[in-house]
CSV table of C-alpha atoms in Angstrom, one decimal:
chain,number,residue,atom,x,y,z
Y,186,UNK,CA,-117.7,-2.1,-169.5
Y,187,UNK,CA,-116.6,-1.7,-165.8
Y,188,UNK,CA,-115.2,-4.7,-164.0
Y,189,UNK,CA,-114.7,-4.4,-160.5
Y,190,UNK,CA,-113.3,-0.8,-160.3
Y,191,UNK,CA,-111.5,-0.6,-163.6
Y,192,UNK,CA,-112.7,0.1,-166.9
Y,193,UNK,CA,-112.6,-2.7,-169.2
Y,194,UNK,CA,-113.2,-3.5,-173.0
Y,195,UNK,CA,-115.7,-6.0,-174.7
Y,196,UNK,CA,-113.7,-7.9,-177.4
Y,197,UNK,CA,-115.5,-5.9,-180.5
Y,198,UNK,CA,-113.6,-2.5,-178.4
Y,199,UNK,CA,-110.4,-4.5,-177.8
Y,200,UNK,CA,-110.5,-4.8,-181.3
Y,201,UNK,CA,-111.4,-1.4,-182.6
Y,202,UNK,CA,-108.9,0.4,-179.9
Y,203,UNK,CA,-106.0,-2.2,-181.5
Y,204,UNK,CA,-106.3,-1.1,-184.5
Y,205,UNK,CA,-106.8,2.6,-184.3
Y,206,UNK,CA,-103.5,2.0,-182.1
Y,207,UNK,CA,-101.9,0.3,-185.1
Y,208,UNK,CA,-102.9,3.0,-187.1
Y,209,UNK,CA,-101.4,5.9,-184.8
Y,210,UNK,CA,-98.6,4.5,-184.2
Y,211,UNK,CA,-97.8,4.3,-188.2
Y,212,UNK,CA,-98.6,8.0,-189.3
Y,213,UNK,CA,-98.0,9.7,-185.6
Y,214,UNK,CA,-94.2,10.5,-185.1
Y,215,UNK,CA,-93.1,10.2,-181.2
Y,216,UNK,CA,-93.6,13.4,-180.0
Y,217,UNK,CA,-91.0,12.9,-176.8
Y,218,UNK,CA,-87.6,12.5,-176.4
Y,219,UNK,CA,-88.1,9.0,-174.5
Y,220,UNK,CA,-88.9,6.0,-177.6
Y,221,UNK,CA,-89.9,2.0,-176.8
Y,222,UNK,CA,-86.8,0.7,-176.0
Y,223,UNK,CA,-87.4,-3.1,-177.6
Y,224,UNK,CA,-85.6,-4.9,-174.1
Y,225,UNK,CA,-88.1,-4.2,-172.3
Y,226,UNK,CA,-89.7,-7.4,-171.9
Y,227,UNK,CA,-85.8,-8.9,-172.1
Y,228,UNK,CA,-85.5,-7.4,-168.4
Y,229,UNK,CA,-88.2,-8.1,-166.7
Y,230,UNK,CA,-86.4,-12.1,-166.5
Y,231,UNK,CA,-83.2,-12.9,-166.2
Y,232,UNK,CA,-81.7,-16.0,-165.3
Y,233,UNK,CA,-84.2,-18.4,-162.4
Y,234,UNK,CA,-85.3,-14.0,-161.5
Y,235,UNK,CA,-88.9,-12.7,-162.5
Y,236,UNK,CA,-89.9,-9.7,-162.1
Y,237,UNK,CA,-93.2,-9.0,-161.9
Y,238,UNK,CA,-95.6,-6.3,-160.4
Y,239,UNK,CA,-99.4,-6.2,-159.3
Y,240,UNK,CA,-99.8,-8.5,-156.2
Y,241,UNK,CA,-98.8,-6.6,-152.7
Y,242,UNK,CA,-96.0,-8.3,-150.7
Y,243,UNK,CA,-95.2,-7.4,-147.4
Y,244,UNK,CA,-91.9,-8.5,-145.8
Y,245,UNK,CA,-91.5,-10.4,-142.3
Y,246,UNK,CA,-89.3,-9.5,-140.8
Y,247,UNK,CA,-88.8,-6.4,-142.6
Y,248,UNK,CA,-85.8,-6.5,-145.0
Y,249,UNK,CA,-83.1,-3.7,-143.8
Y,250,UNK,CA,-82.1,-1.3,-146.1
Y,251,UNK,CA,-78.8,-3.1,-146.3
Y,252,UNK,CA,-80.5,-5.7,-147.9
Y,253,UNK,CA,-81.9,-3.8,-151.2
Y,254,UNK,CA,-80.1,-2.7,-154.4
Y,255,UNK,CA,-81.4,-0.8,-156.6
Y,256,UNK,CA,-80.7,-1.3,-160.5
Y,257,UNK,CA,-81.5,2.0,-163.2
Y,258,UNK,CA,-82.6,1.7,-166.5
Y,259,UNK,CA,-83.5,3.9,-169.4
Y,260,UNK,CA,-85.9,0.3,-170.4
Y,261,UNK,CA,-87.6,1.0,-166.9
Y,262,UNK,CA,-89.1,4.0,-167.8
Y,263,UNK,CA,-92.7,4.6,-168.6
Y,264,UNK,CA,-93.0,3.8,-172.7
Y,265,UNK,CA,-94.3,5.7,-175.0
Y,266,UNK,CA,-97.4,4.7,-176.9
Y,267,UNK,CA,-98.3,6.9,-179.7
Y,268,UNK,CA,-98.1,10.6,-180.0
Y,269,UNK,CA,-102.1,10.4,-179.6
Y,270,UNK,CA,-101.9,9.1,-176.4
Y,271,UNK,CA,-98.4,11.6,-175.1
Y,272,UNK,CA,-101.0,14.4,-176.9
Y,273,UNK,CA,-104.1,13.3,-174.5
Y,274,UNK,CA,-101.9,13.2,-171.4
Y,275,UNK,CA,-100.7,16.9,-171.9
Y,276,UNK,CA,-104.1,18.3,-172.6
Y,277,UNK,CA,-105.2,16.3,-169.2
Y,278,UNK,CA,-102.5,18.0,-167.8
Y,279,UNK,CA,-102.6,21.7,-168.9
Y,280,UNK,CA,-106.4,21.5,-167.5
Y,281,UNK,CA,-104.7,20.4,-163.6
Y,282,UNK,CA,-102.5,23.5,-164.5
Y,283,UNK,CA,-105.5,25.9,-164.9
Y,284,UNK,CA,-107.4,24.7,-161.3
Y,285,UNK,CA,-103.6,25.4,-159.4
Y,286,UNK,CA,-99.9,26.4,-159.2
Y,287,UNK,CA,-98.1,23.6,-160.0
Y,288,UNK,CA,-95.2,22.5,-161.8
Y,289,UNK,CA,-94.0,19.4,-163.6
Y,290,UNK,CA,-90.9,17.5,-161.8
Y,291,UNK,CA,-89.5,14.5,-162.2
Y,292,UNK,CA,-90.1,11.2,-160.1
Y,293,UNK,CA,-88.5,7.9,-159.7
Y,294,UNK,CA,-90.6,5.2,-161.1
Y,295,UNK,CA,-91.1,1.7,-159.9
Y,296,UNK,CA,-90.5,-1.0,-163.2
Y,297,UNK,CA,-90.6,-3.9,-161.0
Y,298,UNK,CA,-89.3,-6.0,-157.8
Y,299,UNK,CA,-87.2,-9.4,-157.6
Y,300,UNK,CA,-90.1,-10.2,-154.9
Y,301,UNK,CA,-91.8,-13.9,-155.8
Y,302,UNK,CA,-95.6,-14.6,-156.1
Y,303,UNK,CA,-96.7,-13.3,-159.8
Y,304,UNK,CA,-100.1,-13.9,-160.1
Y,305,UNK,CA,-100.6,-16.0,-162.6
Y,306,UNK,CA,-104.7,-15.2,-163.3
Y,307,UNK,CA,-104.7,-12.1,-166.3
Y,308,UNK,CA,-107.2,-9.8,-164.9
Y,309,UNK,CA,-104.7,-9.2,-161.7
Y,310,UNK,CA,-101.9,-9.3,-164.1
Y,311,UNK,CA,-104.1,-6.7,-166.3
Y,312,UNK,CA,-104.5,-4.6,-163.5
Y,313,UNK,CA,-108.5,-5.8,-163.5
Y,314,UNK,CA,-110.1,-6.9,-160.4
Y,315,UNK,CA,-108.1,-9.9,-159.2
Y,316,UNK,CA,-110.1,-13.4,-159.3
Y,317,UNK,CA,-107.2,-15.4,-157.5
Y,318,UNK,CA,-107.5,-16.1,-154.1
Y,319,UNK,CA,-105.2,-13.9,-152.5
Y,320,UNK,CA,-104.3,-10.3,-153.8
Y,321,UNK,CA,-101.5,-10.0,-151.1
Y,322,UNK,CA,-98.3,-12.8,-150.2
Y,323,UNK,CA,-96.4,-12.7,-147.0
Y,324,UNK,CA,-92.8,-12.8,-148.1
Y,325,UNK,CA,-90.9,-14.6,-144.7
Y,326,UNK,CA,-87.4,-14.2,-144.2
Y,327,UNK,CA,-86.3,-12.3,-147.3
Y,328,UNK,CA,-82.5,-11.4,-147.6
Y,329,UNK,CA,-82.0,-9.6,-150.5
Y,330,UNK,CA,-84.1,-7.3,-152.8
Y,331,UNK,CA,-83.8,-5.8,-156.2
Y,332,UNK,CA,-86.0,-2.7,-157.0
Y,333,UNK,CA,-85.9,-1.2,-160.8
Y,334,UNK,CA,-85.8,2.3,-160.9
Y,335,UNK,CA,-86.3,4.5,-164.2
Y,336,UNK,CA,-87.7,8.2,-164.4
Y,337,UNK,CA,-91.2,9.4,-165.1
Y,338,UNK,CA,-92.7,13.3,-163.9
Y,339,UNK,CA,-95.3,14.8,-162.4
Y,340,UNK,CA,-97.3,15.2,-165.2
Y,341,UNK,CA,-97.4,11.6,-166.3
Y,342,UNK,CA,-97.9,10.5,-163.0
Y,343,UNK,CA,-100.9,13.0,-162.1
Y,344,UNK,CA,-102.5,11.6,-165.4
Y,345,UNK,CA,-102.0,8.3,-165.3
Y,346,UNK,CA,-102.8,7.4,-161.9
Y,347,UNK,CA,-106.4,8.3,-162.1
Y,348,UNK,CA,-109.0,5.4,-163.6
Y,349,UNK,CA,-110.3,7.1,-166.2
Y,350,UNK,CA,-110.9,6.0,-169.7
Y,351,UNK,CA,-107.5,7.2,-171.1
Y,352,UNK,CA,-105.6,5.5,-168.7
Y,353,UNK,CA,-107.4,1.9,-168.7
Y,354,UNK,CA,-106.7,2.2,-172.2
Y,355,UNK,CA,-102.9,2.4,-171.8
Y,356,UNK,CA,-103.3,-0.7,-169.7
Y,357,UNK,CA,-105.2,-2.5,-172.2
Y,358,UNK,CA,-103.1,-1.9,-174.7
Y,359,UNK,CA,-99.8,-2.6,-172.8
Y,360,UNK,CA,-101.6,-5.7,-172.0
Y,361,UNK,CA,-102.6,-7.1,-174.8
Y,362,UNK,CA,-99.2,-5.7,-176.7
Y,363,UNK,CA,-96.6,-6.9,-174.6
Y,364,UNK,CA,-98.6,-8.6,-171.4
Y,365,UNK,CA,-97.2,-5.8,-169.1
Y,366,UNK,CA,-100.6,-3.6,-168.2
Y,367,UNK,CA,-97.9,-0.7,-166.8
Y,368,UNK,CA,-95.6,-0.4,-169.6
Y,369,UNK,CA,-97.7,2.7,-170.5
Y,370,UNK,CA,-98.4,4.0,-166.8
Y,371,UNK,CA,-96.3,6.2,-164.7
Y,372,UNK,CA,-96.2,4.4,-161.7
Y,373,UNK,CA,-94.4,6.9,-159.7
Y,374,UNK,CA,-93.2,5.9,-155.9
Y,375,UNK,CA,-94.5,7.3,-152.5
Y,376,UNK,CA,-92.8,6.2,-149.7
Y,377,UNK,CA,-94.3,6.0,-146.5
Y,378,UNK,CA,-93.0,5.6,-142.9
Y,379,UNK,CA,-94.1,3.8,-139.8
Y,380,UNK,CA,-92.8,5.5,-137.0
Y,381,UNK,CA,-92.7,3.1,-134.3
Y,382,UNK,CA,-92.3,4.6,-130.6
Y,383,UNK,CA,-90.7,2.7,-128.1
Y,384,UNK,CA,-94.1,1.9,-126.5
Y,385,UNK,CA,-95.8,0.6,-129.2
Y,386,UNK,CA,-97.4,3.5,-131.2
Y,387,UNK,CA,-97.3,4.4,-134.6
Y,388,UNK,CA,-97.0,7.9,-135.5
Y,389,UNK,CA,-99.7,9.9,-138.0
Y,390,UNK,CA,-99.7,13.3,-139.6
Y,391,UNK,CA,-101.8,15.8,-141.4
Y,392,UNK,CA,-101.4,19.0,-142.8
Y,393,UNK,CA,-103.1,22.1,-140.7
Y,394,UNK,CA,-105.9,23.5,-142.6
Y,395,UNK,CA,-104.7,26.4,-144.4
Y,396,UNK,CA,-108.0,28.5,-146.2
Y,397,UNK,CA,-108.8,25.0,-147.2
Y,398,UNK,CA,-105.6,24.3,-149.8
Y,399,UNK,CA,-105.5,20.6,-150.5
Y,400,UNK,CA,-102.7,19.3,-153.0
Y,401,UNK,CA,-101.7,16.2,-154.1
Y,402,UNK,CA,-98.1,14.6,-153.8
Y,403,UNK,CA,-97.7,13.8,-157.3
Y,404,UNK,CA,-98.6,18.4,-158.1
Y,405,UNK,CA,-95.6,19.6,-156.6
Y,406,UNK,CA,-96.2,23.1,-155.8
Y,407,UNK,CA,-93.3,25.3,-156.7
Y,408,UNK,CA,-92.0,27.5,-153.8
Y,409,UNK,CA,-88.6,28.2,-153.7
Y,410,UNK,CA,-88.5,29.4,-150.1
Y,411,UNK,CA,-90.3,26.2,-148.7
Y,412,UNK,CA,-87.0,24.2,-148.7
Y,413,UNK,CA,-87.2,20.3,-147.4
Y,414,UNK,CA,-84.6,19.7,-145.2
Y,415,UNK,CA,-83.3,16.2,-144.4
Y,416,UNK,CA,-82.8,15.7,-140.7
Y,417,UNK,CA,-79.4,13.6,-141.4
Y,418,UNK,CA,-75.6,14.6,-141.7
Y,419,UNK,CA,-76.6,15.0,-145.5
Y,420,UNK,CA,-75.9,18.5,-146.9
Y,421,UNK,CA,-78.3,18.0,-149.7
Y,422,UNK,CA,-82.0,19.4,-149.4
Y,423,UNK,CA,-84.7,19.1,-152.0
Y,424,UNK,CA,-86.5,22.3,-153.3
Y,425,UNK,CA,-90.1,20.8,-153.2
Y,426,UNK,CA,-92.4,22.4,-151.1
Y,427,UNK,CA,-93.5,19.9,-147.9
Y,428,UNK,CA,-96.3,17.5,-149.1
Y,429,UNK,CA,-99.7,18.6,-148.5
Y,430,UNK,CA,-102.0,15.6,-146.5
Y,431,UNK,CA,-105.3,16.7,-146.0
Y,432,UNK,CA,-105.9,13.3,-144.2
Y,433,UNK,CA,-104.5,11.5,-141.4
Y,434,UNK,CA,-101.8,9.8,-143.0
Y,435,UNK,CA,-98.1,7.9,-142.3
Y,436,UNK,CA,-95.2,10.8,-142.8
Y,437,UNK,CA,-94.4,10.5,-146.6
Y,438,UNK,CA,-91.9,11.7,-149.0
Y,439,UNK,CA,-91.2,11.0,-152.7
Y,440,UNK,CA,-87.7,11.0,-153.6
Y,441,UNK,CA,-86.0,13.5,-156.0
Y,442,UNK,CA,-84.3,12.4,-158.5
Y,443,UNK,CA,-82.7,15.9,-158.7
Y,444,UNK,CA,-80.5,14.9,-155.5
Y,445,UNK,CA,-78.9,11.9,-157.0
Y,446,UNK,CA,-77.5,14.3,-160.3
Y,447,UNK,CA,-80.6,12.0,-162.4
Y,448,UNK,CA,-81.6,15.3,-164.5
Y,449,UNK,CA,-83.0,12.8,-167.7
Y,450,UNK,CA,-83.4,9.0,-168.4
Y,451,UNK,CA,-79.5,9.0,-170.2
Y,452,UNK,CA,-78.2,9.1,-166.3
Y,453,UNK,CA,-80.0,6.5,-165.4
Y,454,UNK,CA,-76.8,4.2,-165.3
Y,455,UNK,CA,-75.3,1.9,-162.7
Y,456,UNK,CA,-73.0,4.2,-161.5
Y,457,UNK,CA,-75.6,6.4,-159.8
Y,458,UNK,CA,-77.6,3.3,-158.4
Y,459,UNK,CA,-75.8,3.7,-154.5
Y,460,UNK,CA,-76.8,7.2,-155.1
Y,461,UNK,CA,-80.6,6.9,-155.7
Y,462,UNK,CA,-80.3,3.8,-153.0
Y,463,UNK,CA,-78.9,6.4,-150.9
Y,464,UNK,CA,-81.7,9.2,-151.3
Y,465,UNK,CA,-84.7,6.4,-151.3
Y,466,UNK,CA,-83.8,6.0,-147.3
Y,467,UNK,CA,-83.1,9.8,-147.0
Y,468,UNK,CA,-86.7,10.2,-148.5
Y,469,UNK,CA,-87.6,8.0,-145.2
Y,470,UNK,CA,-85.8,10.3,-142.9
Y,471,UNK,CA,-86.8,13.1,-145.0
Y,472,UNK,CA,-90.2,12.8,-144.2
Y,473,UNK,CA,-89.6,12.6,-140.1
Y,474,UNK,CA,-88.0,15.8,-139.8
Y,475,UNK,CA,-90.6,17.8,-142.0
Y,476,UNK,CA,-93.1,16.4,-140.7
Y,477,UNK,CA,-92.9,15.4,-136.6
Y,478,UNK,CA,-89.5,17.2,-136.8
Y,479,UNK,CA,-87.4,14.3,-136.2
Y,480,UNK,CA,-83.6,15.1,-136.7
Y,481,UNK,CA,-83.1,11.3,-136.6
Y,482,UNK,CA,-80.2,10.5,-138.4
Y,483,UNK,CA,-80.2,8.1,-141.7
Y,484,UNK,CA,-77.6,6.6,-140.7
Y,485,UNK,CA,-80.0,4.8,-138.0
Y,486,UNK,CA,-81.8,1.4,-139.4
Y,487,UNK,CA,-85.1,1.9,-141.7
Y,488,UNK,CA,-86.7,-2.0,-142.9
Y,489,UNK,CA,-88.6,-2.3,-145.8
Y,490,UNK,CA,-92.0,-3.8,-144.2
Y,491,UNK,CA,-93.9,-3.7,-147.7
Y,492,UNK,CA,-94.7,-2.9,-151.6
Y,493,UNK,CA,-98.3,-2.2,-152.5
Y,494,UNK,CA,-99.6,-1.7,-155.6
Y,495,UNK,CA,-103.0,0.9,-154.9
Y,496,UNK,CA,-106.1,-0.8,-156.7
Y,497,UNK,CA,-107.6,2.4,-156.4
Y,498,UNK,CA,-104.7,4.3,-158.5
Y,499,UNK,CA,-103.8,1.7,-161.3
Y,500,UNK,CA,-101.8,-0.5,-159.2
Y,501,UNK,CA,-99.6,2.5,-158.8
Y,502,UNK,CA,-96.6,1.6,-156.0
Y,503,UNK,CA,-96.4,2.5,-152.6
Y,504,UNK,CA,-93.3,1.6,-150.4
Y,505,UNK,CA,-93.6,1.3,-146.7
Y,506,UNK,CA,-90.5,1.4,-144.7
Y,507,UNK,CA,-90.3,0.7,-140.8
Y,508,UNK,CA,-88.2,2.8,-138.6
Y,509,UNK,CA,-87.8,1.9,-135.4
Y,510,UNK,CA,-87.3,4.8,-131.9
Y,511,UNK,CA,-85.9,4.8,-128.7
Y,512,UNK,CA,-88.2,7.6,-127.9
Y,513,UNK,CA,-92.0,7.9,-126.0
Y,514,UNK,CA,-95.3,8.9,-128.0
Y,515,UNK,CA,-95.2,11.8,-125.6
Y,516,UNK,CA,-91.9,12.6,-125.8
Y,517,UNK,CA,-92.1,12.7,-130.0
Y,518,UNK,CA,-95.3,15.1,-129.7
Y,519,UNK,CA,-92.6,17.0,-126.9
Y,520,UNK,CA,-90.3,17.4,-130.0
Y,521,UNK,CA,-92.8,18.4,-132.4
Y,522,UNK,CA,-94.5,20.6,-130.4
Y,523,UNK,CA,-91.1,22.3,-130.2
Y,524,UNK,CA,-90.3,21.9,-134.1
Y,525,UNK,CA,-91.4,24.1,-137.1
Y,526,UNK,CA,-93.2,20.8,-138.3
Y,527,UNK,CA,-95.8,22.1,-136.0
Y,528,UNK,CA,-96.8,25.1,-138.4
Y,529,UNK,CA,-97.7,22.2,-141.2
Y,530,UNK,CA,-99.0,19.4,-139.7
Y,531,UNK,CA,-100.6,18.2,-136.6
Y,532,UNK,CA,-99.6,14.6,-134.9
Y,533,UNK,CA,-101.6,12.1,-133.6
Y,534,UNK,CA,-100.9,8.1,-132.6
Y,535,UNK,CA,-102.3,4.7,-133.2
Y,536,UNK,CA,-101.2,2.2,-131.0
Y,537,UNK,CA,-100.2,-1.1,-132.4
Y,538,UNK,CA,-102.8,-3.0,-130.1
Y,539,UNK,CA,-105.5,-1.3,-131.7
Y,540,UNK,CA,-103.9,-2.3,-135.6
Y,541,UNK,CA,-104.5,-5.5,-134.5
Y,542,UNK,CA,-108.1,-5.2,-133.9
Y,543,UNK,CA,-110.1,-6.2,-137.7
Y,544,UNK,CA,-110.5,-2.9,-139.4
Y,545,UNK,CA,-113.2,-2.1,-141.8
Y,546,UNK,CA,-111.8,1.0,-143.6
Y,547,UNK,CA,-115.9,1.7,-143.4
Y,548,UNK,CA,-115.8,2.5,-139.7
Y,549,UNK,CA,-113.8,5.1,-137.7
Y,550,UNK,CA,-110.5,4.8,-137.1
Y,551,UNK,CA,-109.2,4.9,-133.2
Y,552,UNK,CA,-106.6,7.8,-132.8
Y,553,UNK,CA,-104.9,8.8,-129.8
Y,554,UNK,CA,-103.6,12.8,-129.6
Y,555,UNK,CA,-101.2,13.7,-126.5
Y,556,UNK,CA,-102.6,16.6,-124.7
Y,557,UNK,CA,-100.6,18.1,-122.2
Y,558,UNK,CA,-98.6,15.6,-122.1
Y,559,UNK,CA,-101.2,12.8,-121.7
Y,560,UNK,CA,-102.9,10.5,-124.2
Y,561,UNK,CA,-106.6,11.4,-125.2
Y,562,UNK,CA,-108.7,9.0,-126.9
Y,563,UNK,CA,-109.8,9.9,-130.2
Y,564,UNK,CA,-111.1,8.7,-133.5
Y,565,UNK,CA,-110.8,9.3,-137.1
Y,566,UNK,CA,-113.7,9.4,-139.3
Y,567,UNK,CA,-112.9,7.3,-142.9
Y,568,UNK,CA,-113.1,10.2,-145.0
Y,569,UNK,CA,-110.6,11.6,-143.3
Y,570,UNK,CA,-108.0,8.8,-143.5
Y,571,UNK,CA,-105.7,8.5,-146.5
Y,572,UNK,CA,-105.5,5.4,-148.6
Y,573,UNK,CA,-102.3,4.4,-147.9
Y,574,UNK,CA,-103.1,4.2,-144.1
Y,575,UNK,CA,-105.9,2.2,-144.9
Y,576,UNK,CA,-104.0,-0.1,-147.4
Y,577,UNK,CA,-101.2,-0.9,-145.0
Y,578,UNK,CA,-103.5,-1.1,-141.5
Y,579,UNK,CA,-105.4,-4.1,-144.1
Y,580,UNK,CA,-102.2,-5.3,-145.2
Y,581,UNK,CA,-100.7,-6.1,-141.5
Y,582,UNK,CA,-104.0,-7.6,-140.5
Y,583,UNK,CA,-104.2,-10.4,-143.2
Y,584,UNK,CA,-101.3,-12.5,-141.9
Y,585,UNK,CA,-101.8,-13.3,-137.8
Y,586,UNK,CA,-97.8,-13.3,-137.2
Y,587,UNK,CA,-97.3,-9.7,-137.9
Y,588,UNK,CA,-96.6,-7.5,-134.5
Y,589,UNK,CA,-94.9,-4.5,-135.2
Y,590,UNK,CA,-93.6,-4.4,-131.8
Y,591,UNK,CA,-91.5,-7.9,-132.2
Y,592,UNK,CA,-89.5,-6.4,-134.6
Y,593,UNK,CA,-85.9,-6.1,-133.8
Y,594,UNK,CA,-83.2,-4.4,-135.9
């Protein structure tokens, strides 16, 4: 049974899919190196703290990096099921290995957020379609942020992240098991940047079209000679190849795990939290250079402005983080122009009048492009305008008070 966008189960299948579980789980050994750690639910509350997931928050004023810790965890990694499921997810997998190069890496994921507002209805909690009246909360004036980090990989998160019938089932089950519908999911984080130009536009990307080879960010091509390079004072540089976006998107970047010396869930201990803190902001900065070609230092102020959970992925996590320039739309498309950014992706502008205006992600999208050094007007069909960009553009618009432009760090 479908409900909303998300495959669901009538009580006689809830039943039937409980107890085959019980059954796996008593004959099947765990086939990976990562078991159920039983404090799992023990730290998701501590103390007058919840921590809880689903609902989108965005942050006014955006919460300065200063402001966020970041805690690690073996427990906040994804759990194993069964060996049925683990078996299911690796033949999913080998079959994205036979349609393109790819390799599996490992990926920070997201186990929850000190940021109030649980829903309280199940079906949001579930990750069903939510039946409360608001799916989003404006979180005003927050000081201080705790983000749970654990591990996952590519290969979960490629998987997992598509609604298929495998994955609502690891819902369901982490659901109706232990009430927490991501135990089972990878939940891997993409962290996206708005730009912001000292006269009010907002800075999008796409990848040139290349004989027509679209990845994702979650399949990591392996390229050992396309080298990442931060555009900071750090001498650390991540091996992945550049993301490809085949739509207009926000510059992203998903932070490596490899930089922080996180290899495998056993260094996931407190001592490397300032570390991952450190890279989750240089994933920010990351993204500027290799894309626009930005050297903007990280040493300059980014503001978390919001954490989204993507109905359209499982509720799978999406960071965006504010950055704020004392440069000119036309002078950034000056420095790209001039960059090696400009071999990967092209650069265009929304200004932050036109985020105000109500979007329906059905219509197109007003761009602006800076030719010769003046602004054209331009727009963006929907198909070719990522998610993410959509999900934020409808995020801003739901609470009045937001202006991007007000902001001040």
């Amino acid at each position: 049974m479908i409900v909303g966008n998300r495959e669901t189960r009538t009580p006689s299948e809830g039943l039937y899919l409980l107890l085959t579980l019980l059954i796996t789980l008593s004959v099947t050994p765990r086939q990976t190196t990562l078991s159920y750690h039983s404090d799992y639910n023990h730290h998701n509350r501590i103390g007058s703290m919840t921590f809880e997931q689903m609902k989108s928050r965005l942050l006014w004023p955006p919460l300065l990096s200063g402001g966020i810790t970041v805690a690690l965890s073996a427990s906040y990694c994804r759990q194993v099921v069964s060996g049925h499921y683990e078996a299911l997810i690796e033949a999913a997998w080998k079959e994205q290995l036979e349609s393109g190069h790819v390799m599996n890496l490992p990926l920070f994921r997201l186990h929850a957020t000190s940021l109030p507002g649980a829903c309280e209805d199940y079906k949001c909690r579930a990750g069903l379609t939510c039946m409360c009246t608001a799916d989003s909360l404006l979180v005003e004036d927050c000081k201080e942020l705790e983000m749970r980090f654990g591990l996952t990989n590519s290969k979960e998160s490629s998987v997992t992240r598509t609604l298929s019938g495998m994955s609502s089932d690891l819902a369901y089950i982490g659901y109706e098991l232990h009430k927490k519908p991501q135990m089972f999911l990878a939940d891997s984080i993409d962290i996206h940047t708005l730009f912001l130009t000292k006269d009010g536009f907002v800075s999008l990307v796409r990848s040139v079209a290349s004989n027509g080879d679209i990845g994702s960010m979650d399949r990591s091509k392996s390229n050992a000679s396309q080298i990442s390079r931060a555009g900071s004072t750090s001498s650390k540089a991540s091996l992945r190849a550049p993301i490809t976006l085949p739509l207009w998107a926000l510059p992203t970047c998903l932070p490596d795990p490899t930089l922080c010396n996180i290899a495998s869930f056993k260094d996931l201990i407190s001592r490397n939290s300032e570390a991952v803190h450190g890279e989750m902001i240089e994933s920010v900065f990351r993204s500027l250079h290799d894309m626009i070609g930005l050297k903007t230092p990280s040493s300059d102020p980014a503001a978390l402005l919001a954490v989204h959970y993507d109905k359209k992925h499982n509720n799978k996590p999406e960071l965006y983080f504010l950055v704020k320039s004392g440069l000119s739309a036309v002078e950034v498309s000056d420095i790209h122009k001039k960059s090696k950014a400009k071999q990967s992706y092209e650069l265009a502008f929304i200004a932050c009048s036109d985020l105000k205006t109500p979007y329906n992600e059905n219509e197109a999208l007003p761009i602006s492009l800076v030719v010769e050094r003046k602004f054209t007007k331009s727009t963006a069909e929907t198909a070719s305008v990522a998610q993410a960009l959509k999900s934020v553009i409808k995020l801003t618009q739901k609470f009045t008070k937001i202006d991007l432009t007000s902001v001040k760090f």
